[in-house]
PDB file of C-alpha atoms and ligand atoms in Angstrom:
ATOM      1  CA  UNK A  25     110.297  50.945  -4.149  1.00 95.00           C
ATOM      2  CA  UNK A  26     112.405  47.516  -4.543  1.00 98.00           C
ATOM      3  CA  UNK A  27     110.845  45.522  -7.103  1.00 98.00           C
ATOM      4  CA  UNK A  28     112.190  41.945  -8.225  1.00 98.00           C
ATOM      5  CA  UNK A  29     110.551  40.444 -11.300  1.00 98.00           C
ATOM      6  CA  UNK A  30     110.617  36.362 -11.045  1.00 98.00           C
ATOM      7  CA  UNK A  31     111.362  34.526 -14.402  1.00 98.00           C
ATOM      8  CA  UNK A  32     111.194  31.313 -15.762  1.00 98.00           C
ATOM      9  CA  UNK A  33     111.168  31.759 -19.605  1.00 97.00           C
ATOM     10  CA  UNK A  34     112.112  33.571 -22.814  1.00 97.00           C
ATOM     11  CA  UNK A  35     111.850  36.997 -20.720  1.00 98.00           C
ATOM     12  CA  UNK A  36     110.321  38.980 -23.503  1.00 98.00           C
ATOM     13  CA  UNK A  37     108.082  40.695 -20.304  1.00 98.00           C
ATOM     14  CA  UNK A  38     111.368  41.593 -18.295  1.00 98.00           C
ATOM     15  CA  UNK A  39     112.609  42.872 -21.550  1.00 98.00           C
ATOM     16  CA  UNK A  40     109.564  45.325 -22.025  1.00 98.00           C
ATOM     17  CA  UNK A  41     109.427  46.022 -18.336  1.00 98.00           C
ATOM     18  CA  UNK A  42     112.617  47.306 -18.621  1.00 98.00           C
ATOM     19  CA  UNK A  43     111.867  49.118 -22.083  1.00 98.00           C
ATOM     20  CA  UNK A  44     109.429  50.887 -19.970  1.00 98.00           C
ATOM     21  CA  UNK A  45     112.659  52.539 -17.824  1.00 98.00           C
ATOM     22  CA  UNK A  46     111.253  50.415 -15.297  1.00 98.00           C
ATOM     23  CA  UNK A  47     113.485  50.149 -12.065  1.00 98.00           C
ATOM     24  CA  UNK A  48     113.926  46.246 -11.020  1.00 98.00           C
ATOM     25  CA  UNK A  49     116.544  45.679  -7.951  1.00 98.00           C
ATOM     26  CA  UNK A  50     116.380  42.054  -8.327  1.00 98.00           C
ATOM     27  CA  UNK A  51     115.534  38.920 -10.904  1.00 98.00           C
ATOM     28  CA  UNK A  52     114.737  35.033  -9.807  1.00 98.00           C
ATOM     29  CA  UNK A  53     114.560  32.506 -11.712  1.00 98.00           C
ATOM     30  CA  UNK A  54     113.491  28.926 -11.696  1.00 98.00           C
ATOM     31  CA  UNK A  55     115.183  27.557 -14.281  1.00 98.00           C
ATOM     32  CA  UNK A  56     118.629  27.684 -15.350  1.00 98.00           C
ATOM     33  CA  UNK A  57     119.953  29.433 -18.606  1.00 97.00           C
ATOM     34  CA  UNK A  58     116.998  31.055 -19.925  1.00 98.00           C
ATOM     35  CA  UNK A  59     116.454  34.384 -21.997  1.00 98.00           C
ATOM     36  CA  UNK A  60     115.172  36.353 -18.907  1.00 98.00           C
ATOM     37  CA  UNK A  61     118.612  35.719 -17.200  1.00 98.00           C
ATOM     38  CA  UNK A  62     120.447  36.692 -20.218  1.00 98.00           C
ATOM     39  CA  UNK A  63     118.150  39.671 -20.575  1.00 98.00           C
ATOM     40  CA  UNK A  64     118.989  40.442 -16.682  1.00 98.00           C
ATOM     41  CA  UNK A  65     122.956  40.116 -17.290  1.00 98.00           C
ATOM     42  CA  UNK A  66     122.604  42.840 -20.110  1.00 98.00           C
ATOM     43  CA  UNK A  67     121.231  45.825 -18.170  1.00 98.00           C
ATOM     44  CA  UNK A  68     123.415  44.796 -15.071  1.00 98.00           C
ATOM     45  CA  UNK A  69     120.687  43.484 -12.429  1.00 98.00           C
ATOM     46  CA  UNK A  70     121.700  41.227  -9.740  1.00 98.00           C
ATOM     47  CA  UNK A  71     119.969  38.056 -10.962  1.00 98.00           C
ATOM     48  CA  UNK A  72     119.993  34.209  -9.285  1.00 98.00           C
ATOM     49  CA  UNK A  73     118.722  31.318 -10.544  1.00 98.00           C
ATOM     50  CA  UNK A  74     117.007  28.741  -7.757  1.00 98.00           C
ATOM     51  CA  UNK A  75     116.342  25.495  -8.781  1.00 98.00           C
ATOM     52  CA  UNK A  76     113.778  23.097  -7.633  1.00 97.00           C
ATOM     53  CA  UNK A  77     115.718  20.157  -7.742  1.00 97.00           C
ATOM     54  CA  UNK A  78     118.331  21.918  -5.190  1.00 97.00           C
ATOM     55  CA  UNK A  79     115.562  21.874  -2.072  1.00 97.00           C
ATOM     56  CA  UNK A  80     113.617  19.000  -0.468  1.00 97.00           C
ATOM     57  CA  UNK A  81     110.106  20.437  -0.589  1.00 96.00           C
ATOM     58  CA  UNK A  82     108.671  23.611  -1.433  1.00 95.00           C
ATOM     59  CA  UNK A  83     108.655  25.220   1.472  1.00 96.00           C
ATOM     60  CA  UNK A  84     112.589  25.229   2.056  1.00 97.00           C
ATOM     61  CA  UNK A  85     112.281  26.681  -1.867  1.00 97.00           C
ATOM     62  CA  UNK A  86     110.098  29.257  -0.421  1.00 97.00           C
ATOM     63  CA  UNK A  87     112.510  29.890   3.015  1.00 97.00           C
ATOM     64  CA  UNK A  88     115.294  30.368   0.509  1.00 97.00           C
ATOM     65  CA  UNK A  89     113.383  32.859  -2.192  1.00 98.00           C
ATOM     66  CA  UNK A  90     112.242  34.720   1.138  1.00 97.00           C
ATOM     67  CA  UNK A  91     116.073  34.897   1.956  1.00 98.00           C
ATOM     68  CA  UNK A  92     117.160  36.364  -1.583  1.00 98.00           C
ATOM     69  CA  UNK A  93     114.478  38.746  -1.692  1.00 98.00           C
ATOM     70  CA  UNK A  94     115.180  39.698   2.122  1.00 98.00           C
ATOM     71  CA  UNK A  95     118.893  40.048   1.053  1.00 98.00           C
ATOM     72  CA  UNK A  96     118.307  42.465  -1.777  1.00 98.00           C
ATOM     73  CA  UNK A  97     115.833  44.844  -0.106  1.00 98.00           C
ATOM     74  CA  UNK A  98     112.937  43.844  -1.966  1.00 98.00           C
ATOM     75  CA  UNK A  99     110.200  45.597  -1.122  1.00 98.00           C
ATOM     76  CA  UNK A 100     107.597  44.327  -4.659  1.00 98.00           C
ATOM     77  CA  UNK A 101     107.583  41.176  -6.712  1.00 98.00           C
ATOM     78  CA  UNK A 102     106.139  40.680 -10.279  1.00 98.00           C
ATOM     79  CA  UNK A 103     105.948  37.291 -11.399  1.00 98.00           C
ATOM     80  CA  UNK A 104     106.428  37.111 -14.946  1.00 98.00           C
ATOM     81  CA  UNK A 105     106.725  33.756 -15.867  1.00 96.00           C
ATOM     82  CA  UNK A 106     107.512  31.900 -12.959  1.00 96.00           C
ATOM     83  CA  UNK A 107     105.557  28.916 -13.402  1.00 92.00           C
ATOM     84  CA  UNK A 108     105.617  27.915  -9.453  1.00 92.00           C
ATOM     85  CA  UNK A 109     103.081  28.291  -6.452  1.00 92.00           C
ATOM     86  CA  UNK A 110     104.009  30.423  -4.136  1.00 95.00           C
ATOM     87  CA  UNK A 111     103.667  28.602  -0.571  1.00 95.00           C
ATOM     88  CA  UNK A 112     101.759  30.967   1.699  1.00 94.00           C
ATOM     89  CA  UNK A 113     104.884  31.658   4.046  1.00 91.00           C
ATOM     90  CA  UNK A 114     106.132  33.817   0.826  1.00 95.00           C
ATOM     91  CA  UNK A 115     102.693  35.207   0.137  1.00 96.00           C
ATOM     92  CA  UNK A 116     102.195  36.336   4.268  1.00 94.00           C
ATOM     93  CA  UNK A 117     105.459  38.066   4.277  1.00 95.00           C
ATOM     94  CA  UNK A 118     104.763  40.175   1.317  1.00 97.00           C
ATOM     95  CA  UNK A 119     100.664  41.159   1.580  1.00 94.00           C
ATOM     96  CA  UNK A 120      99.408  43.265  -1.458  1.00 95.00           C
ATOM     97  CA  UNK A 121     103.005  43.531  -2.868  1.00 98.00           C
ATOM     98  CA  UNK A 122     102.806  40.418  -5.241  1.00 98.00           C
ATOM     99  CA  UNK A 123     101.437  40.374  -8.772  1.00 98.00           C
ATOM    100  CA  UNK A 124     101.395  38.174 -11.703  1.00 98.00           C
ATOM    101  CA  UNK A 125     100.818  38.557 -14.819  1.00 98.00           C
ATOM    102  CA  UNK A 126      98.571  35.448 -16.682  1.00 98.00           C
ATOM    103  CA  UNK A 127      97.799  35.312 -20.637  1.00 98.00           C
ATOM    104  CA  UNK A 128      94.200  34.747 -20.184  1.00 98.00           C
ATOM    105  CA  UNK A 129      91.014  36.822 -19.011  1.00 98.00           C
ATOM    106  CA  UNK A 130      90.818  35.094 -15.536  1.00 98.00           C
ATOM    107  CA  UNK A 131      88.952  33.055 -14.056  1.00 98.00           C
ATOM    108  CA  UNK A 132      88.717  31.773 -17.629  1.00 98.00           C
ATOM    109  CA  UNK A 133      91.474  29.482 -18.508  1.00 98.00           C
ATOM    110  CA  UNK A 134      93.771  29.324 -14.743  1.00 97.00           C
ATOM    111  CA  UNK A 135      96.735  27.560 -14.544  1.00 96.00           C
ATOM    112  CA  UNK A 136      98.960  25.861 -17.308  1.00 95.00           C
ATOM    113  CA  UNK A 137      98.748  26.296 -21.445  1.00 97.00           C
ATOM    114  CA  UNK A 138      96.259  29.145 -20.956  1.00 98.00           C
ATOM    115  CA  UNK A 139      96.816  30.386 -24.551  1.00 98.00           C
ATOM    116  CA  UNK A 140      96.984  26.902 -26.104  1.00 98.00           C
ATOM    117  CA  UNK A 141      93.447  25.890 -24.576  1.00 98.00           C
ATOM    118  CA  UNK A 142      91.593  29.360 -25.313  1.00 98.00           C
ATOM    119  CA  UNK A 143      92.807  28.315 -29.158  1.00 98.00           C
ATOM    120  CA  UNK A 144      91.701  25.026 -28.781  1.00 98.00           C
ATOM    121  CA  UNK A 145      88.455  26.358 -27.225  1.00 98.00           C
ATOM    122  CA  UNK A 146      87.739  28.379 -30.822  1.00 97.00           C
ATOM    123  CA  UNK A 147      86.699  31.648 -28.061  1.00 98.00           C
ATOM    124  CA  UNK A 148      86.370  34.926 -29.768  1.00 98.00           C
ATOM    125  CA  UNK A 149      87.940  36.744 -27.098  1.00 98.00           C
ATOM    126  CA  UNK A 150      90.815  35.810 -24.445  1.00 98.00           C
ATOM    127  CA  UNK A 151      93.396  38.496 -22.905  1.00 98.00           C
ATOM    128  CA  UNK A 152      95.545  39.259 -20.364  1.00 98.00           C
ATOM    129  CA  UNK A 153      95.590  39.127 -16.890  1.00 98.00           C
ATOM    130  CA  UNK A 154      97.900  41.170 -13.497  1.00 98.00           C
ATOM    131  CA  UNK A 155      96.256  40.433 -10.308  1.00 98.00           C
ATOM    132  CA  UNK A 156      97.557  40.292  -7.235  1.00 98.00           C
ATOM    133  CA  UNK A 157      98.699  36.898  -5.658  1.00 97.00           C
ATOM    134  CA  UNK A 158      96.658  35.033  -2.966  1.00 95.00           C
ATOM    135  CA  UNK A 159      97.495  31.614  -1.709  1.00 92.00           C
ATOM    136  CA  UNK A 160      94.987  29.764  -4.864  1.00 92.00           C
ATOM    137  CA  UNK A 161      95.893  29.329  -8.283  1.00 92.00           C
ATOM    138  CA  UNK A 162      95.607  32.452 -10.205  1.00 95.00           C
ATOM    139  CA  UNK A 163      92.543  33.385  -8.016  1.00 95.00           C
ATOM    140  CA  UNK A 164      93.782  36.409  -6.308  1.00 97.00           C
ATOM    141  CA  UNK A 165      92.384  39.711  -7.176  1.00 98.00           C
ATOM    142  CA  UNK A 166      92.673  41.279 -10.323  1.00 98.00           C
ATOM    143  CA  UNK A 167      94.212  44.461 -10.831  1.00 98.00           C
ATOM    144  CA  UNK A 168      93.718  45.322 -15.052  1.00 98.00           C
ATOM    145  CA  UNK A 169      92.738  42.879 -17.845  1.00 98.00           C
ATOM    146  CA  UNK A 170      93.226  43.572 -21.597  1.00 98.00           C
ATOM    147  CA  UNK A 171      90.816  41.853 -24.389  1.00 98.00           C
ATOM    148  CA  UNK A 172      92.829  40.350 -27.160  1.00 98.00           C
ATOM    149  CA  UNK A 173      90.850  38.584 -30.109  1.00 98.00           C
ATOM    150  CA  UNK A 174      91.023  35.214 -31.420  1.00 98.00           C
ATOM    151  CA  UNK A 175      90.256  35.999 -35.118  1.00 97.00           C
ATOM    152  CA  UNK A 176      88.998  32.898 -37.445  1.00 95.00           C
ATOM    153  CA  UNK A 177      92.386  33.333 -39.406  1.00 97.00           C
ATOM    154  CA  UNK A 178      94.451  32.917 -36.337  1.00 98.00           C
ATOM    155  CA  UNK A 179      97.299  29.966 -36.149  1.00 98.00           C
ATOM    156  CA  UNK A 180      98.501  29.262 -32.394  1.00 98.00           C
ATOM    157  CA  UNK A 181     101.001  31.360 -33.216  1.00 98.00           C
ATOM    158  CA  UNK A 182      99.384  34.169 -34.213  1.00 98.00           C
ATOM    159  CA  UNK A 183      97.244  34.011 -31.801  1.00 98.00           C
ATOM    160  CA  UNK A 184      99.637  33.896 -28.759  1.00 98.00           C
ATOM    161  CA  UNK A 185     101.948  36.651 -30.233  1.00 98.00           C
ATOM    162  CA  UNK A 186      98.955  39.104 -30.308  1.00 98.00           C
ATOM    163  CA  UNK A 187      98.527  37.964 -26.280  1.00 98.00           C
ATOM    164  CA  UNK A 188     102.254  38.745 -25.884  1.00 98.00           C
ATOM    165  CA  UNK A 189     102.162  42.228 -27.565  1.00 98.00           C
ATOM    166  CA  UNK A 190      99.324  42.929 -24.978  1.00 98.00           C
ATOM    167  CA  UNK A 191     100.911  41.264 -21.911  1.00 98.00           C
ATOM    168  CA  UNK A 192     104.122  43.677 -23.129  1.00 98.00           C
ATOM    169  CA  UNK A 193     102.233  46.812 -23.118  1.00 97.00           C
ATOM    170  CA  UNK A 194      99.836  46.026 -19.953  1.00 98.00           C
ATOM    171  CA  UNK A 195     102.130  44.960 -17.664  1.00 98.00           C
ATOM    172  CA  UNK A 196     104.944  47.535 -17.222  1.00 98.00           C
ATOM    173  CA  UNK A 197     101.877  50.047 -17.387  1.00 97.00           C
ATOM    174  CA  UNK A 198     100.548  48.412 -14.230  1.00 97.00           C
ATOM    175  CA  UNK A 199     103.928  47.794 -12.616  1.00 98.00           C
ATOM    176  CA  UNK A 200     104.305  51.590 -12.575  1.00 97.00           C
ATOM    177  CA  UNK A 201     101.096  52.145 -11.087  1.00 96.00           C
ATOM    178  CA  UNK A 202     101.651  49.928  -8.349  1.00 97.00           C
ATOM    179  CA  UNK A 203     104.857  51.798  -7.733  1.00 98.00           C
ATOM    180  CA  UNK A 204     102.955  54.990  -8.035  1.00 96.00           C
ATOM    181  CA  UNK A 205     100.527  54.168  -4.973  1.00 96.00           C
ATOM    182  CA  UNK A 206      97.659  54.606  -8.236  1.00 95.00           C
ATOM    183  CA  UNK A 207      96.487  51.546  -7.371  1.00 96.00           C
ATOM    184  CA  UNK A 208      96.993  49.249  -4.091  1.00 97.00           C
ATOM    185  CA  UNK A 209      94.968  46.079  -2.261  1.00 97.00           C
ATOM    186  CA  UNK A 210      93.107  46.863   0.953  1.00 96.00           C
ATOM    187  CA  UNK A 211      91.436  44.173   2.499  1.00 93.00           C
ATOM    188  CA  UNK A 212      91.304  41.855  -0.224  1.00 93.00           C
ATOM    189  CA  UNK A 213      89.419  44.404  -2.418  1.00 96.00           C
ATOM    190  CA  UNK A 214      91.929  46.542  -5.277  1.00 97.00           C
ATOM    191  CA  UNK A 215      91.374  50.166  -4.680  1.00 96.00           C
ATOM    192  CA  UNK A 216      92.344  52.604  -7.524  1.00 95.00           C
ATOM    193  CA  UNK A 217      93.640  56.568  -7.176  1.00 93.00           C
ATOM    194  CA  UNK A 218      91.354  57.471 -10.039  1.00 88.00           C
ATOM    195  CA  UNK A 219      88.025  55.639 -11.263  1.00 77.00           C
ATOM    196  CA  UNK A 220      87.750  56.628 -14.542  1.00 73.00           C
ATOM    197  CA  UNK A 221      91.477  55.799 -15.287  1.00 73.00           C
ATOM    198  CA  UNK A 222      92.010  53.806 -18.314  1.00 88.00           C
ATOM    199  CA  UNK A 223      94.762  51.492 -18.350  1.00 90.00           C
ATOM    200  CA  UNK A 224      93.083  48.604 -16.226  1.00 93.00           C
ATOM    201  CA  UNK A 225      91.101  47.911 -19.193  1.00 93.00           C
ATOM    202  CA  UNK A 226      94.579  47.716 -20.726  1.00 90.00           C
ATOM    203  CA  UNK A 227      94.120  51.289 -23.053  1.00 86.00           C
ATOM    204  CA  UNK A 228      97.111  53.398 -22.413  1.00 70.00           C
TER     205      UNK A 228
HETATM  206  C1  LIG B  16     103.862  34.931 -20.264  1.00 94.43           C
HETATM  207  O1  LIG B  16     102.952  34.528 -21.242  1.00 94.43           O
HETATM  208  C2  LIG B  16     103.198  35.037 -18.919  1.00 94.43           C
HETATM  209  O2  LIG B  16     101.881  35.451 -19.002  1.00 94.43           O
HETATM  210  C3  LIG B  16     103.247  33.607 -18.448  1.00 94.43           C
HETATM  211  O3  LIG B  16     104.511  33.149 -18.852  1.00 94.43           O
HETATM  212  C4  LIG B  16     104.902  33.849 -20.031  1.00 94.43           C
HETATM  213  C5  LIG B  16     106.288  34.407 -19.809  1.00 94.43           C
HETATM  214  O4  LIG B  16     106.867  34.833 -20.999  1.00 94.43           O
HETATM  215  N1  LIG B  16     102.990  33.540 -17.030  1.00 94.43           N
HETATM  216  P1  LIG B  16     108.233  35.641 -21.012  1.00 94.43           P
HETATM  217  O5  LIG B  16     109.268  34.787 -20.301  1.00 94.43           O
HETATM  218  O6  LIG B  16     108.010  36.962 -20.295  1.00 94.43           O
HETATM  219  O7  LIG B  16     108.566  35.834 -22.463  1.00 94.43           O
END
C-alpha cells in the first residue's frame, strides 16, 4: 500500500514511523522549512510543501492536496501533525484510508494545545489518540489509545515528552496494522483481525 504521512512540525513521528522500517511513498506539508521536511529529504521521499497562503479558500487547498496525492499513487494518509481540516471532498475520496494521530485520550481535549490544557487541567491521566478521519474535528472513530500519566512532579515539559514517547511507539504500531488489513473501518464502526490483540490499548 501507498501511504503519505502529512506534516506540519518538528517531525519527530515521521522520524519514528520511519524507525519502524515503515514504507511512506509520499510527505505534505503545510508549512515551509520544518524538521519533518528535513527528516523527509534524509531518507529520500518525494516530499512538497503546500502552503495556505498560495490558494484562495480551502477547498482549492484541498483540490490541490487531492492532486499530489493522486500524482504519487497514494493509496493511505497519516496525518501527523498537520494542523488543518480536511474539507470533505479530501475525506470522500479517500473513505477509511485516513488517520490521525492526536496527543490526547479523545473526546477529551479535541482540537488545538491538547497537551497544554490536560496540564493546565491538573488530570491524572491523558494519552494518545489514532482514529480515523471523518468530516468533524477529531471526532472520527478511534482506532487505539494509549494512557500516559500526568504525575504531580510533572513540568509541561515533562509531561508532553512522556505523550511524545507514546505517540512514537503507538503510531507506527498502528500504521502497520492498517497496512496489514489487522484492522480496517466498515461502516463507520473499526473492525479488528483479532479481539484480544493488544496494541490498541497502546501495549506492544
Ligand atoms: C504531535 O503531538 C501530534 O499528535 C500532533 O502534532 C504533533 C506533531 O509532532 N497532531 P511531530 O511533528 O511529529 O514532532
Amino acid at each position: 500500500m501507498r501511504w503519505a504521512v502529512l506534516v506540519g512540525g518538528a517531525g519527530s513521528n515521521l522520524r519514528a514511523i520511519l524507525a519502524s522500517g515503515f514504507p511512506v511513498s509520499l510527505v505534505v506539508s503545510h508549512r515551509a522549512g520544518v524538521g519533518a521536511l528535513a527528516i523527509a529529504q534524509e531518507h529520500g521521499i518525494p516530499h512538497h510543501t503546500l502552503l495556505p497562503r498560495a490558494f484562495p479558500d480551502r477547498f482549492a487547498y484541498d483540490r490541490a492536496l487531492v492532486n499530489l496525492l493522486r500524482a504519487h499513487s497514494i493509496q493511505r494518509i497519516a496525518l501527523a501533525g498537520f494542523l488543518r481540516w480536511l474539507t470533505a471532498d479530501v475525506i470522500q475520496q479517500y473513505p477509511g484510508a485516513i488517520v490521525n494521530l492526536h496527543p490526547s485520550l479523545l473526546p477529551l481535549y479535541p482540537g488545538l494545545h491538547a497537551i497544554e490544557r490536560a496540564y493546565a487541567d491538573r488530570v491524572l491521566w491523558s494519552g494518545v489518540t489514532v482514529h480515523f478521519v471523518d468530516e468533524g474535528h477529531d471526532t472520527g472513530p478511534v482506532i487505539a489509545q494509549a494512557p500516559v500519566p500526568r504525575y504531580l512532579s510533572d513540568t509541561l515539559e515533562t509531561f508532553a515528552d512522556r505523550i511524545h514517547q507514546a505517540e512514537h511507539r503507538l503510531f507506527p504500531r498502528v500504521l502497520w496494522a492498517l497496512d496489514a488489513q489487522e484492522v480496517w473501518l466498515d461502516g463507520g464502526q473499526v473492525c479488528y483481525a483479532k479481539e484480544d490483540d493488544q496494541w490498541m490499548y497502546g501495549r506492544s
